[in-house]
Coordinates of C-alpha atoms in Angstrom, one line a residue:
M509 CA -0.1 0.0 -0.3
Q510 CA 1.8 3.6 -0.9
A511 CA 1.7 5.9 1.9
A512 CA 0.2 9.0 2.0
I513 CA 2.2 11.9 1.3
R514 CA 1.8 14.3 4.9
P515 CA 3.4 17.6 5.8
T516 CA 6.7 17.8 6.8
P517 CA 6.1 18.2 10.7
G518 CA 7.4 21.7 12.1
R519 CA 10.2 22.0 14.1
N520 CA 9.9 23.1 17.9
V521 CA 11.5 25.3 19.5
V522 CA 11.3 25.6 24.0
V523 CA 13.1 29.2 25.9
V524 CA 14.1 28.4 29.3
G525 CA 16.2 30.6 31.4
T526 CA 19.3 29.5 33.2
Q527 CA 19.3 31.8 36.0
W528 CA 17.1 32.8 38.9
G529 CA 14.6 34.9 35.8
D530 CA 14.4 37.8 35.0
E531 CA 17.2 36.9 31.1
G532 CA 14.6 38.8 29.1
K533 CA 12.8 35.5 27.5
G534 CA 9.8 37.8 26.5
K535 CA 11.4 39.7 23.6
I536 CA 13.5 36.9 22.6
V537 CA 10.2 34.5 22.4
D538 CA 9.2 37.6 20.1
W539 CA 11.5 38.1 18.1
M540 CA 11.8 34.3 16.9
T541 CA 8.0 34.8 16.6
D542 CA 8.6 35.2 12.8
H543 CA 9.3 31.7 11.8
A544 CA 6.4 30.4 14.8
Q545 CA 2.8 29.9 14.3
G546 CA 2.2 28.8 17.7
V547 CA 3.4 30.1 21.2
V548 CA 3.1 27.5 24.2
R549 CA 3.1 28.8 28.4
F550 CA 3.5 25.6 30.1
Q551 CA 4.1 26.3 33.1
G552 CA 3.6 29.5 35.7
G553 CA 0.9 32.1 36.3
H554 CA 0.8 35.7 36.7
N555 CA 3.9 36.0 38.7
A556 CA 5.9 35.9 35.0
G557 CA 6.8 39.1 34.0
H558 CA 8.1 39.5 30.2
T559 CA 8.4 43.1 28.9
L560 CA 8.7 43.4 25.1
V561 CA 9.7 47.1 23.4
I562 CA 8.3 46.9 20.1
A563 CA 9.6 50.0 17.8
G564 CA 9.7 51.7 21.2
R565 CA 6.3 50.6 22.9
K566 CA 6.7 48.5 25.9
T567 CA 4.3 45.9 26.7
A568 CA 4.4 44.0 29.5
L569 CA 2.7 40.4 29.4
Q570 CA 2.5 38.2 32.5
L571 CA -0.2 35.4 31.4
I572 CA -0.5 35.6 28.0
P573 CA 2.2 34.3 25.3
S574 CA 4.5 36.7 24.3
G575 CA 3.8 35.7 21.3
V576 CA 0.6 37.5 20.7
M577 CA 2.1 41.0 19.8
R578 CA 2.8 39.1 16.7
E579 CA 0.0 39.7 14.3
G580 CA -1.6 35.5 13.4
V581 CA 0.6 33.7 15.7
A582 CA -1.2 31.3 17.5
C583 CA -1.3 31.5 21.8
Y584 CA -2.1 28.4 23.9
I585 CA -1.9 28.2 27.6
G586 CA -0.6 24.7 28.5
N587 CA -1.9 22.6 31.7
G588 CA 0.4 23.4 33.7
V589 CA 0.1 26.8 34.6
V590 CA -2.3 28.0 37.1
V591 CA -4.9 30.3 35.9
D592 CA -6.6 33.8 37.3
P593 CA -10.3 34.0 36.0
A594 CA -10.0 37.5 36.4
H595 CA -6.0 39.3 35.8
M596 CA -6.8 36.6 32.7
L597 CA -9.5 38.9 31.1
G598 CA -8.2 42.2 32.3
E599 CA -4.5 41.1 30.5
I600 CA -6.8 40.7 27.5
E601 CA -8.7 44.3 27.5
R602 CA -5.5 45.6 27.8
I603 CA -3.9 44.0 25.2
E604 CA -7.6 44.8 22.8
A605 CA -6.9 48.7 24.2
L606 CA -3.9 48.5 22.1
G607 CA -5.8 47.1 18.9
I608 CA -4.2 43.6 18.5
D609 CA -7.0 41.1 17.8
V610 CA -6.2 38.1 21.0
R611 CA -9.6 36.2 21.4
S612 CA -9.6 34.7 17.7
R613 CA -6.1 33.2 18.7
L614 CA -5.6 32.3 22.9
F615 CA -6.7 29.0 23.5
L616 CA -6.4 28.0 27.0
S617 CA -6.2 24.5 28.3
E618 CA -9.2 23.1 30.2
A619 CA -6.7 21.0 32.7
C620 CA -5.7 24.9 33.7
P621 CA -5.8 24.6 37.6
L622 CA -7.5 27.9 39.1
I623 CA -6.6 30.7 41.5
L624 CA -8.9 31.9 43.7
P625 CA -9.0 35.3 46.0
F626 CA -8.5 32.6 49.0
H627 CA -4.9 31.3 46.8
V628 CA -4.3 35.5 46.9
E629 CA -4.7 35.6 50.9
L630 CA -3.0 32.6 52.0
D631 CA -0.2 33.8 49.9
R632 CA -0.1 36.8 51.2
T633 CA -0.9 35.6 55.1
R634 CA 1.2 33.2 54.7
E635 CA 4.8 35.3 54.0
G636 CA 3.6 38.3 56.2
R637 CA 3.5 35.2 58.8
R638 CA 6.8 34.2 57.9
E639 CA 8.6 38.2 57.9
S640 CA 6.8 38.4 61.7
S641 CA 8.0 35.1 62.9
G642 CA 11.8 36.3 61.3
S643 CA 11.8 32.5 59.5
G644 CA 12.4 34.4 56.8
K645 CA 10.5 35.4 53.4
I646 CA 10.2 33.1 50.4
G647 CA 9.4 36.6 48.4
T648 CA 6.8 34.9 46.8
T649 CA 4.6 37.8 44.3
G650 CA 2.6 36.9 46.9
K651 CA -0.5 36.5 43.2
G652 CA -1.3 33.0 45.5
I653 CA 0.5 31.0 42.3
G654 CA 1.6 28.8 45.0
P655 CA -1.6 27.7 47.1
A656 CA -3.0 27.0 43.9
Y657 CA -0.2 25.0 42.5
E658 CA -0.7 22.9 46.7
D659 CA -4.9 22.2 45.5
K660 CA -3.6 20.6 41.9
V661 CA -1.2 18.0 44.1
A662 CA -3.5 17.2 46.3
R663 CA -6.2 16.7 44.2
R664 CA -9.3 18.9 45.2
A665 CA -8.5 22.1 42.7
L666 CA -11.0 23.8 40.7
R667 CA -10.0 23.8 36.9
V668 CA -10.9 25.9 34.0
Q669 CA -12.9 23.2 33.3
D670 CA -15.5 23.4 35.9
L671 CA -16.2 26.4 34.6
K672 CA -18.7 25.3 32.5
H673 CA -20.7 23.0 35.2
P674 CA -22.1 25.5 37.7
A675 CA -23.4 23.2 39.9
R676 CA -20.0 21.5 40.4
F677 CA -18.0 24.6 40.7
E678 CA -20.2 25.6 43.5
A679 CA -19.9 22.5 45.2
K680 CA -16.5 22.0 45.5
L681 CA -15.7 25.7 45.6
R682 CA -17.7 25.9 48.7
E683 CA -15.6 23.1 50.2
L684 CA -12.3 24.3 49.1
V685 CA -13.3 28.3 50.9
E686 CA -14.3 26.0 54.3
L687 CA -11.0 24.3 54.3
H688 CA -8.8 27.6 53.6
N689 CA -10.2 29.3 56.3
T690 CA -9.3 27.0 58.6
E691 CA -6.2 28.0 57.7
L692 CA -6.4 31.5 57.5
A693 CA -8.1 31.2 61.1
Y694 CA -5.1 29.6 62.3
L695 CA -2.7 32.6 61.3
G696 CA -4.7 34.8 62.3
G697 CA -6.3 36.6 58.9
A698 CA -10.3 36.5 58.2
A699 CA -12.6 34.4 57.1
L700 CA -13.7 34.3 53.4
D701 CA -17.1 34.1 51.9
W702 CA -17.4 31.9 49.3
R703 CA -20.6 34.0 47.4
P704 CA -19.1 36.6 45.6
M705 CA -16.1 34.7 44.6
L706 CA -18.8 31.8 43.0
D707 CA -20.6 35.1 41.3
G708 CA -16.7 36.4 39.5
A709 CA -15.9 32.7 38.4
M710 CA -19.5 32.7 36.8
Q711 CA -19.1 36.3 35.3
A712 CA -15.4 35.3 34.1
A713 CA -16.4 31.9 32.8
E714 CA -18.8 33.4 30.1
Q715 CA -16.2 35.0 28.6
L716 CA -13.6 32.3 29.0
R717 CA -15.8 29.3 28.2
T718 CA -15.1 30.8 23.9
L719 CA -11.5 30.6 25.0
M720 CA -11.5 26.6 26.6
A721 CA -9.5 24.0 24.8
D722 CA -7.9 20.5 24.1
V723 CA -4.5 22.1 24.4
G724 CA -2.5 19.3 23.8
Y725 CA -4.1 18.1 21.1
R726 CA -4.6 21.1 19.1
L727 CA -0.2 21.6 18.9
H728 CA -0.2 17.6 18.1
Q729 CA -2.6 18.7 14.7
A730 CA -0.7 22.1 14.1
H731 CA 2.6 20.2 14.6
L732 CA 2.2 17.6 12.3
A733 CA 0.2 20.4 9.9
G734 CA 3.7 21.9 9.9
Q735 CA 4.0 24.4 11.8
N736 CA 6.4 25.8 14.0
L737 CA 5.9 26.2 17.3
L738 CA 7.5 27.7 20.1
F739 CA 7.6 26.7 24.3
E740 CA 7.8 29.6 26.1
G741 CA 9.4 29.0 30.0
A742 CA 8.6 31.5 32.8
Q743 CA 11.2 31.9 36.0
G744 CA 14.7 30.3 35.1
T745 CA 16.1 27.4 35.9
L746 CA 17.3 28.2 39.5
L747 CA 13.9 29.1 40.6
D748 CA 12.8 25.4 39.8
I749 CA 11.3 23.4 42.7
D750 CA 12.9 20.3 41.9
H751 CA 16.3 22.2 41.2
G752 CA 16.1 25.2 42.9
T753 CA 17.8 26.4 45.1
Y754 CA 14.4 25.5 47.6
P755 CA 13.7 26.7 49.1
Y756 CA 14.2 29.7 47.9
V757 CA 12.1 28.5 44.2
T758 CA 8.5 29.0 43.0
S759 CA 5.9 26.7 42.7
S760 CA 6.2 25.1 39.3
N761 CA 9.2 23.5 37.0
C762 CA 10.4 25.6 34.6
V763 CA 12.9 23.6 33.2
A764 CA 13.2 22.4 29.5
G765 CA 11.7 19.3 30.5
N766 CA 8.2 20.7 32.1
A767 CA 7.6 22.6 28.2
A768 CA 5.9 18.4 27.0
A769 CA 4.2 17.6 30.1
G770 CA 2.9 21.4 30.8
S771 CA 0.9 21.9 27.6
G772 CA 0.1 18.0 27.1
V773 CA 2.7 17.1 24.1
G774 CA 5.5 14.4 23.8
P775 CA 9.7 15.4 24.7
G776 CA 9.9 13.2 20.9
M777 CA 8.6 17.1 19.7
L778 CA 11.2 19.0 21.4
H779 CA 13.9 19.8 19.1
Y780 CA 16.1 23.1 20.6
I781 CA 15.9 24.0 23.7
L782 CA 17.6 27.7 24.0
G783 CA 18.3 28.8 27.0
I784 CA 18.3 33.2 27.9
T785 CA 21.2 34.0 30.3
K786 CA 21.6 37.5 30.9
A787 CA 25.3 39.3 30.7
Y788 CA 25.2 39.1 34.4
T789 CA 23.3 37.5 37.4
T790 CA 20.2 38.9 39.2
R791 CA 17.9 37.9 41.7
V792 CA 14.2 38.8 43.0
G793 CA 13.2 37.5 46.7
G794 CA 15.4 35.6 49.4
G795 CA 17.8 32.6 48.9
P796 CA 21.7 32.5 48.7
F797 CA 23.3 34.6 46.2
P798 CA 27.1 33.6 45.6
T799 CA 28.2 36.7 43.2
E800 CA 25.6 39.0 44.9
L801 CA 27.3 42.3 44.5
D802 CA 26.2 45.6 47.1
I803 CA 23.7 47.9 44.1
D804 CA 23.4 50.6 46.8
A805 CA 26.4 51.9 47.1
P806 CA 26.8 54.6 44.2
G807 CA 30.0 54.0 42.1
G808 CA 30.0 50.4 42.8
V809 CA 29.7 48.0 40.0
G810 CA 26.2 46.7 41.6
H811 CA 24.9 49.7 41.5
H812 CA 26.1 50.5 38.2
L813 CA 24.1 47.0 37.2
S814 CA 21.2 48.1 39.2
T815 CA 20.9 51.3 37.5
V816 CA 22.4 50.9 33.7
G817 CA 20.4 47.5 33.4
Q818 CA 16.7 49.5 35.5
E819 CA 16.7 46.1 37.6
R820 CA 13.0 46.3 38.7
G821 CA 10.8 43.4 38.7
T822 CA 8.3 43.8 35.3
V823 CA 5.3 42.6 38.1
T824 CA 6.2 42.8 41.2
G825 CA 8.6 46.6 41.1
R826 CA 11.2 45.0 43.8
A827 CA 14.8 45.8 43.0
R828 CA 16.3 43.0 41.8
R829 CA 19.5 41.7 43.1
C830 CA 22.5 41.9 41.3
G831 CA 26.0 40.3 40.3
W832 CA 28.4 39.0 38.4
L833 CA 27.9 36.5 35.8
D834 CA 28.3 32.7 37.2
A835 CA 29.4 29.9 35.0
A836 CA 29.4 27.4 37.8
A837 CA 25.9 27.6 38.0
L838 CA 25.1 28.2 34.2
K839 CA 26.6 24.4 34.5
R840 CA 24.2 23.0 36.4
S841 CA 21.3 24.8 34.1
I842 CA 23.4 23.6 31.1
I843 CA 22.9 19.8 32.2
I844 CA 19.0 20.3 33.5
N845 CA 18.0 21.2 30.5
G846 CA 20.5 20.3 28.0
V847 CA 20.8 23.1 25.9
S848 CA 21.4 23.4 22.4
G849 CA 22.5 27.0 22.2
L850 CA 22.0 30.1 24.5
C851 CA 20.9 33.3 23.9
I852 CA 23.3 36.4 25.8
T853 CA 20.8 39.2 26.8
K854 CA 21.9 42.8 28.3
L855 CA 25.3 43.3 26.9
D856 CA 25.1 46.9 26.6
V857 CA 24.7 47.0 30.4
L858 CA 28.7 45.7 31.0
D859 CA 29.4 48.8 28.2
G860 CA 31.8 50.9 30.4
L861 CA 33.3 49.3 33.2
P862 CA 37.1 48.5 32.6
E863 CA 36.9 44.9 34.6
I864 CA 34.5 42.1 34.7
N865 CA 34.4 39.0 36.5
I866 CA 33.4 36.0 35.8
C867 CA 32.6 33.5 38.7
T868 CA 33.9 30.0 37.6
G869 CA 33.6 28.0 40.8
Y870 CA 33.4 28.3 44.5
R871 CA 35.7 27.7 47.5
L872 CA 33.6 25.2 50.1
G873 CA 35.4 24.8 53.0
E874 CA 38.3 22.7 51.9
R875 CA 36.4 22.1 48.7
V876 CA 37.5 23.5 45.5
L877 CA 33.2 22.6 43.6
D878 CA 33.3 24.1 39.5
I879 CA 29.5 23.5 39.5
L880 CA 26.6 24.8 41.8
P881 CA 26.4 22.8 44.5
M882 CA 22.2 21.1 45.1
D883 CA 21.5 22.3 49.4
P884 CA 21.4 25.7 49.9
D885 CA 23.0 26.2 52.7
E886 CA 26.0 24.8 51.0
I887 CA 25.5 27.5 48.4
A888 CA 24.9 30.2 50.6
A889 CA 28.3 29.3 52.4
C890 CA 30.6 29.5 48.2
E891 CA 33.2 31.6 48.3
P892 CA 33.0 33.0 44.7
V893 CA 36.0 32.1 42.4
Y894 CA 36.8 35.2 40.3
E895 CA 38.5 35.0 37.1
T896 CA 39.1 39.2 35.8
L897 CA 38.7 40.1 32.0
P898 CA 39.4 43.7 30.5
G899 CA 35.9 45.3 30.2
W900 CA 35.4 48.0 27.2
S901 CA 34.1 51.4 26.8
D902 CA 32.8 51.1 23.0
T903 CA 28.9 50.5 22.6
T904 CA 27.3 47.4 22.3
A905 CA 23.6 49.1 22.5
G906 CA 21.4 48.8 19.5
L907 CA 24.5 46.2 17.6
T908 CA 23.0 44.2 15.1
N909 CA 26.3 42.3 13.8
W910 CA 28.7 40.0 15.3
E911 CA 31.9 41.5 14.0
Q912 CA 30.7 45.3 15.3
L913 CA 30.8 43.8 18.4
P914 CA 34.5 45.8 20.4
V915 CA 37.1 42.6 20.7
N916 CA 36.9 42.9 24.5
A917 CA 33.7 42.0 24.5
K918 CA 33.8 39.3 22.3
R919 CA 36.2 37.5 24.2
Y920 CA 33.7 37.6 27.5
L921 CA 31.4 36.3 25.4
E922 CA 33.9 33.1 24.3
R923 CA 35.1 32.8 27.6
M924 CA 32.2 32.9 28.7
Q925 CA 30.6 29.9 26.0
G926 CA 34.2 27.7 26.7
L927 CA 33.0 27.6 30.6
I928 CA 29.6 26.8 30.8
G929 CA 30.2 24.5 27.8
A930 CA 27.1 25.5 25.5
P931 CA 27.4 27.4 22.0
I932 CA 26.4 31.1 22.2
D933 CA 23.8 31.7 19.1
M934 CA 22.0 34.7 19.7
V935 CA 22.8 38.1 21.9
S936 CA 20.5 40.6 22.9
T937 CA 22.4 44.0 22.6
G938 CA 19.1 46.1 23.8
P939 CA 15.5 45.8 25.1
D940 CA 13.9 46.4 21.1
R941 CA 12.9 43.5 19.1
V942 CA 15.6 44.5 16.3
H943 CA 18.6 44.8 18.8
T944 CA 19.6 41.0 18.3
I945 CA 22.9 39.1 16.9
L946 CA 22.1 36.3 14.9
L947 CA 24.6 33.8 15.1
R948 CA 22.8 30.2 14.7
H949 CA 18.8 30.7 14.4
P950 CA 17.0 28.2 16.6
F951 CA 14.5 27.0 13.6
R952 CA 16.6 26.3 11.0
A953 CA 20.1 25.5 13.5

């Protein structure tokens, strides 16, 4: 029997952060969507903050995939994402106010767990309790992400599909509110009423119903039809619930392997892993940070990175902690994700520094390590080992060709590449979509 002629399947790329988040993933996803027909979010929630600058106009996204800024690109929210209905509808309306069509090309998995008001109240009350007790805040965004994932794992979550069944939704909601009010009372918080939550959810359901989809099956069909897909990670590898600096981590798996589980496709559909890496290191919230510098002392490198890099969280507005590039931590990320190639972002922030340090490993007691330890207490005790390279005075801002880079900027990137064991395929030299140097395109590699 003669085999049927089918289109060549599409090529799919996963984009993940290799540090503690805020690496510039949104810009790179947006830049690559000229080669993609769909963008997929597969974990996290609206605690993500992806800032895009297109023709000088800045747009901040939290839940909607970054492909929304490209006309005609389908946007998928996979089952691994936790969804706050009110926030989602508000974000859709904000983007639509820019004249961008959203609803006709946004597909929401029915299996997404919902974030409801009691999740937010629990999140904030717990963080306040940690702070007042002196046990140390985790540094969550207070958006209810963690408590929503807890309900998912406990097999009691309300999911998007429950919005289609009002009686079922009400029964589960009442049970959950009663359960979580018990904890809120223990923590000294106020009890919540389930009735306003039900009214709000049912109002949202009317609009969300048209977006609900079997995302995994749609992605499978798109792939077989020859469409290229981008899987967009949120946060960063070192914040992963399993592989990050636990307990100072997020509540989901941020690594490339979760692109399959969090969207409903097989791992064989993931062809190239692009690791987004800032040219230095930043972190928001608590937790160990071996190469951290003082960001408050004027004239210091930390202050330079903080101010020139405009290092404030997209979602929270909190100042990010800043430090030198940590190649030993990056080596851990490269292994966990199976990175195919790197995109280095914010290279231009290093312009004008006379010397630049790279952490090549750590001293931990009598030992010298060349990779980030797994134990957070050991990480906190690590003393970074630095290699110093000469800086450059010429600007790299806005450059689009490798040959235009100052010699010492090239040497810095080449040394970084050698230390972490992954090729640099792209370099971002500014916030705008066009401020990008391409060495090897992930969709053509």
